[in-house]
CSV table of C-alpha atoms in Angstrom, one decimal:
chain,number,residue,atom,x,y,z
Z,1303,HIS,CA,-14.1,53.2,-11.6
Z,1304,TYR,CA,-12.4,55.6,-13.9
Z,1305,TRP,CA,-12.1,53.4,-17.0
Z,1306,PHE,CA,-15.6,53.0,-17.1
Z,1307,VAL,CA,-16.6,56.4,-16.5
Z,1308,LYS,CA,-14.2,57.4,-19.0
Z,1309,ALA,CA,-15.9,54.5,-21.4
Z,1310,GLU,CA,-19.1,56.2,-20.4
Z,1311,ARG,CA,-18.0,59.7,-21.5
Z,1312,LYS,CA,-16.3,58.4,-24.8
Z,1313,ALA,CA,-19.2,56.6,-25.8
Z,1314,ALA,CA,-21.6,59.6,-25.1
Z,1315,LEU,CA,-19.4,62.0,-27.0
Z,1316,MET,CA,-18.7,59.6,-30.1
Z,1317,VAL,CA,-21.4,59.6,-32.7
Z,1318,LYS,CA,-21.6,57.3,-35.5
Z,1319,ASN,CA,-21.2,58.5,-39.4
Z,1320,MET,CA,-24.1,57.7,-41.1
Z,1321,THR,CA,-22.1,56.3,-44.1
Z,1322,ASN,CA,-19.4,54.9,-41.8
Z,1323,LYS,CA,-18.9,52.8,-38.7
Z,1324,THR,CA,-16.0,55.3,-37.6
Z,1325,PRO,CA,-16.5,57.1,-34.2
Z,1326,LEU,CA,-16.5,61.0,-34.5
Z,1327,GLU,CA,-14.3,63.3,-32.1
Z,1328,ILE,CA,-16.1,66.9,-32.2
Z,1329,GLU,CA,-13.8,68.8,-30.3
Z,1330,ARG,CA,-13.0,72.6,-30.0
Z,1331,LYS,CA,-9.3,73.9,-28.9
Z,1332,TRP,CA,-8.2,77.1,-27.1
Z,1333,MET,CA,-4.8,78.1,-26.6
Z,1334,VAL,CA,-4.5,78.9,-23.0
Z,1335,ASN,CA,-2.7,80.7,-19.9
Z,1336,GLY,CA,-2.5,78.1,-17.0
Z,1337,PHE,CA,-4.8,76.2,-15.4
Z,1338,PRO,CA,-8.7,77.4,-14.4
Z,1339,ASP,CA,-9.8,77.8,-10.7
Z,1340,LEU,CA,-12.9,75.6,-11.6
Z,1341,PRO,CA,-13.9,71.9,-9.8
Z,1342,LEU,CA,-10.9,69.7,-10.5
Z,1343,LEU,CA,-12.4,66.2,-11.3
Z,1344,PHE,CA,-9.1,64.7,-12.0
Z,1345,THR,CA,-5.6,64.8,-13.3
Z,1346,GLN,CA,-3.6,62.6,-15.7
Z,1347,GLN,CA,0.2,62.7,-16.2
Z,1348,MET,CA,0.5,61.7,-19.8
Z,1349,ARG,CA,3.6,60.6,-22.4
Z,1350,GLN,CA,2.2,60.5,-25.8
Z,1351,GLY,CA,4.3,59.6,-29.2
Z,1352,TYR,CA,3.0,59.3,-33.0
Z,1353,ILE,CA,4.2,56.7,-35.6
Z,1354,ALA,CA,2.8,58.2,-38.0
Z,1355,THR,CA,0.9,62.2,-38.4
Z,1356,HIS,CA,-1.0,61.5,-41.7
Z,1357,PRO,CA,-3.3,59.8,-40.6
Z,1358,THR,CA,-2.7,60.1,-36.9
Z,1359,VAL,CA,-1.3,56.9,-35.3
Z,1360,ARG,CA,-0.5,57.7,-31.8
Z,1361,ILE,CA,0.6,56.0,-28.3
Z,1362,ARG,CA,-0.3,57.4,-25.4
Z,1363,GLU,CA,0.4,56.5,-21.4
Z,1364,GLU,CA,-2.2,57.9,-19.1
Z,1365,LYS,CA,-1.5,57.8,-15.4
Z,1366,MET,CA,-4.4,58.8,-12.9
Z,1367,ILE,CA,-2.3,61.0,-10.5
Z,1368,TYR,CA,-5.5,62.8,-8.6
Z,1369,SER,CA,-9.4,62.0,-8.8
Z,1370,SER,CA,-12.2,63.8,-6.9
Z,1371,LYS,CA,-14.1,60.8,-6.4
Z,1372,ASP,CA,-13.3,57.4,-5.4
Z,1373,GLN,CA,-12.2,56.2,-8.7
Z,1374,PRO,CA,-8.9,53.8,-9.0
Z,1375,LEU,CA,-5.8,55.4,-10.1
Z,1376,LYS,CA,-5.2,53.6,-12.9
Z,1377,ASP,CA,-2.4,53.5,-15.8
Z,1378,GLU,CA,-3.7,52.9,-19.1
Z,1379,PHE,CA,-2.1,52.3,-22.5
Z,1380,ILE,CA,-3.7,53.8,-25.4
Z,1381,LEU,CA,-3.5,52.8,-29.4
Z,1382,CYS,CA,-5.3,55.7,-31.4
Z,1383,PHE,CA,-6.3,56.3,-35.3
Z,1384,LYS,CA,-7.2,59.7,-36.3
Z,1385,SER,CA,-8.4,61.1,-39.7
Z,1386,SER,CA,-7.3,64.4,-40.8
Z,1387,GLY,CA,-9.7,67.2,-39.9
Z,1388,LEU,CA,-10.3,70.1,-37.6
Z,1389,LEU,CA,-13.8,70.1,-35.6
Z,1390,THR,CA,-14.5,66.8,-36.6
Z,1391,ARG,CA,-12.2,63.5,-36.9
Z,1392,LYS,CA,-12.9,59.7,-37.1
Z,1393,GLU,CA,-10.9,58.5,-34.3
Z,1394,ILE,CA,-10.4,54.6,-33.1
Z,1395,GLU,CA,-8.9,54.2,-29.6
Z,1396,MET,CA,-7.7,51.0,-28.1
Z,1397,GLU,CA,-6.3,50.0,-24.8
Z,1398,ILE,CA,-2.8,48.0,-25.3
Z,1399,PRO,CA,-0.6,46.3,-22.9
Z,1400,GLU,CA,2.3,48.0,-21.6
Z,1401,GLU,CA,4.3,45.9,-22.9
Z,1402,LYS,CA,3.3,46.7,-26.4
Z,1403,PHE,CA,3.1,50.3,-25.6
Z,1404,GLU,CA,7.3,50.0,-24.7
Z,1405,GLU,CA,7.9,47.9,-27.9
Z,1406,LEU,CA,5.8,50.9,-29.9
Z,1407,GLU,CA,8.0,53.8,-27.9
Z,1408,ASP,CA,10.9,51.9,-29.0
Z,1409,LEU,CA,10.2,51.9,-32.3
Z,1410,ILE,CA,9.6,55.7,-32.6
Z,1411,GLY,CA,12.8,56.4,-31.1
Z,1412,LEU,CA,12.2,60.1,-30.1
Z,1413,PRO,CA,11.3,61.6,-26.9
Z,1414,LEU,CA,7.7,61.3,-26.3
Z,1415,ILE,CA,5.4,64.4,-25.0
Z,1416,ASN,CA,5.1,64.9,-21.5
Z,1417,LYS,CA,1.5,66.2,-20.5
Z,1418,LEU,CA,-0.3,67.2,-17.3
Z,1419,ARG,CA,-3.8,67.3,-18.1
Z,1420,ASN,CA,-6.6,68.6,-15.6
Z,1421,THR,CA,-10.2,67.5,-16.5
Z,1422,TYR,CA,-13.0,69.8,-15.1
Z,1423,LEU,CA,-16.5,70.0,-14.7
Z,1424,LEU,CA,-18.0,73.0,-16.3
Z,1425,LYS,CA,-21.3,74.4,-15.0
Z,1426,ASP,CA,-23.2,73.1,-18.3
Z,1427,GLY,CA,-22.1,69.9,-17.6
Z,1428,HIS,CA,-19.3,69.9,-20.2
Z,1429,HIS,CA,-15.8,68.8,-19.3
Z,1430,LEU,CA,-12.7,71.2,-19.8
Z,1431,GLU,CA,-9.4,69.4,-20.5
Z,1432,VAL,CA,-6.5,71.5,-19.9
Z,1433,SER,CA,-2.9,70.1,-20.9
Z,1434,HIS,CA,0.1,71.6,-19.4
Z,1435,VAL,CA,2.5,70.2,-22.5
Z,1436,ASP,CA,6.6,69.9,-22.2
Z,1437,GLU,CA,6.6,71.8,-18.7
Z,1438,GLY,CA,10.5,73.3,-18.5
Z,1439,LEU,CA,11.0,73.0,-22.3
Z,1440,PRO,CA,11.4,76.2,-24.5
Z,1441,SER,CA,8.2,74.7,-26.6
Z,1442,GLU,CA,6.3,74.7,-23.2
Z,1443,PHE,CA,2.3,75.6,-23.7
Z,1444,PHE,CA,-1.3,75.1,-22.5
Z,1445,TYR,CA,-4.0,74.1,-24.0
Z,1446,ALA,CA,-7.7,73.6,-23.6
Z,1447,GLU,CA,-10.3,71.4,-25.2
Z,1448,ILE,CA,-14.1,70.2,-25.1
Z,1449,GLU,CA,-15.6,67.4,-26.8
Z,1450,PHE,CA,-19.4,67.7,-27.9
Z,1451,LYS,CA,-22.1,65.4,-29.0
Z,1452,SER,CA,-22.5,67.1,-32.8
Z,1453,GLU,CA,-21.0,70.0,-34.9
Z,1454,GLU,CA,-24.3,72.1,-34.4
Z,1455,GLU,CA,-23.4,71.9,-30.1
Z,1456,ALA,CA,-19.9,72.8,-30.9
Z,1457,ASN,CA,-20.2,75.5,-33.0
Z,1458,ALA,CA,-22.9,76.8,-30.6
Z,1459,PHE,CA,-21.0,76.6,-27.6
Z,1460,ASP,CA,-20.1,80.3,-26.3
Z,1461,PRO,CA,-17.4,80.5,-23.4
Z,1462,LYS,CA,-19.7,83.1,-22.0
Z,1463,GLN,CA,-22.1,80.6,-20.9
Z,1464,VAL,CA,-19.9,78.7,-18.4
Z,1465,ASP,CA,-17.8,82.4,-17.4
Z,1466,LEU,CA,-14.9,81.3,-19.1
Z,1467,SER,CA,-15.1,83.9,-21.9
Z,1468,ASP,CA,-11.6,85.7,-20.6
Z,1469,TYR,CA,-9.9,82.3,-20.0
Z,1470,LEU,CA,-11.0,80.7,-23.6
Z,1471,ASP,CA,-10.3,83.9,-25.9
Z,1472,ASP,CA,-8.1,82.3,-28.4
Z,1473,ASP,CA,-10.2,79.4,-30.1
Z,1474,VAL,CA,-7.7,77.8,-32.6
Z,1475,THR,CA,-10.1,75.1,-33.4
Z,1476,ASN,CA,-10.2,75.7,-37.1
Z,1477,GLN,CA,-6.3,76.8,-37.1
Z,1478,PRO,CA,-4.4,74.4,-39.1
Z,1479,ASN,CA,-1.1,73.1,-37.8
Z,1480,GLN,CA,-2.4,73.5,-33.9
Z,1481,SER,CA,-3.1,69.7,-33.3
Z,1482,MET,CA,-0.5,67.9,-30.9
Z,1483,ALA,CA,0.6,65.9,-34.1
Z,1484,ALA,CA,1.7,69.1,-36.0
Z,1485,TYR,CA,3.4,70.1,-32.6
Z,1486,TRP,CA,5.2,66.2,-32.9
Z,1487,GLN,CA,6.6,67.4,-36.0
Z,1488,GLN,CA,7.7,70.4,-35.5
Z,1489,THR,CA,9.4,69.8,-32.1
Z,1490,ARG,CA,10.6,65.8,-32.6
Z,1491,GLN,CA,10.8,65.6,-36.2
Z,1492,LYS,CA,13.2,68.1,-37.5
């Protein structure tokens, strides 16, 4: 089941901070051009918005529209809290009822960000998530992310290892204002 695979993947990628109980998200990010030609695991249509950006409090609707496995095409509504940071951030995610999502969307009162996300399996076992953001708008762009189990693993990752050195050549992980929350502020909160 999709939700089980997602939860299992998240659990494997989240690590516990020794002094805190909050899970950590360790993730590298690249600006990219289009979708790659790789084995596709699934595609999701997403809409997300921000209640706050420092710290991040985000809502997201995730609609599974394609799966290469026998996973149900399930919709999920997620409330997420993230700390500040670049490579590593504390992250708490929880599923909420659709009605609560709609209430929070109404509270935000701004158009949500649209994303089409394809998740690919890399030959080293990692998942590459590539998102097309706000298709058709002047601000549209593509970006890619890979989650890691540790900062050491993230820093050691070389796109050449998975034959993607040309595709993953614009690493923006450690650049400020490259988050979706920053994009929200630039495009929605003018």
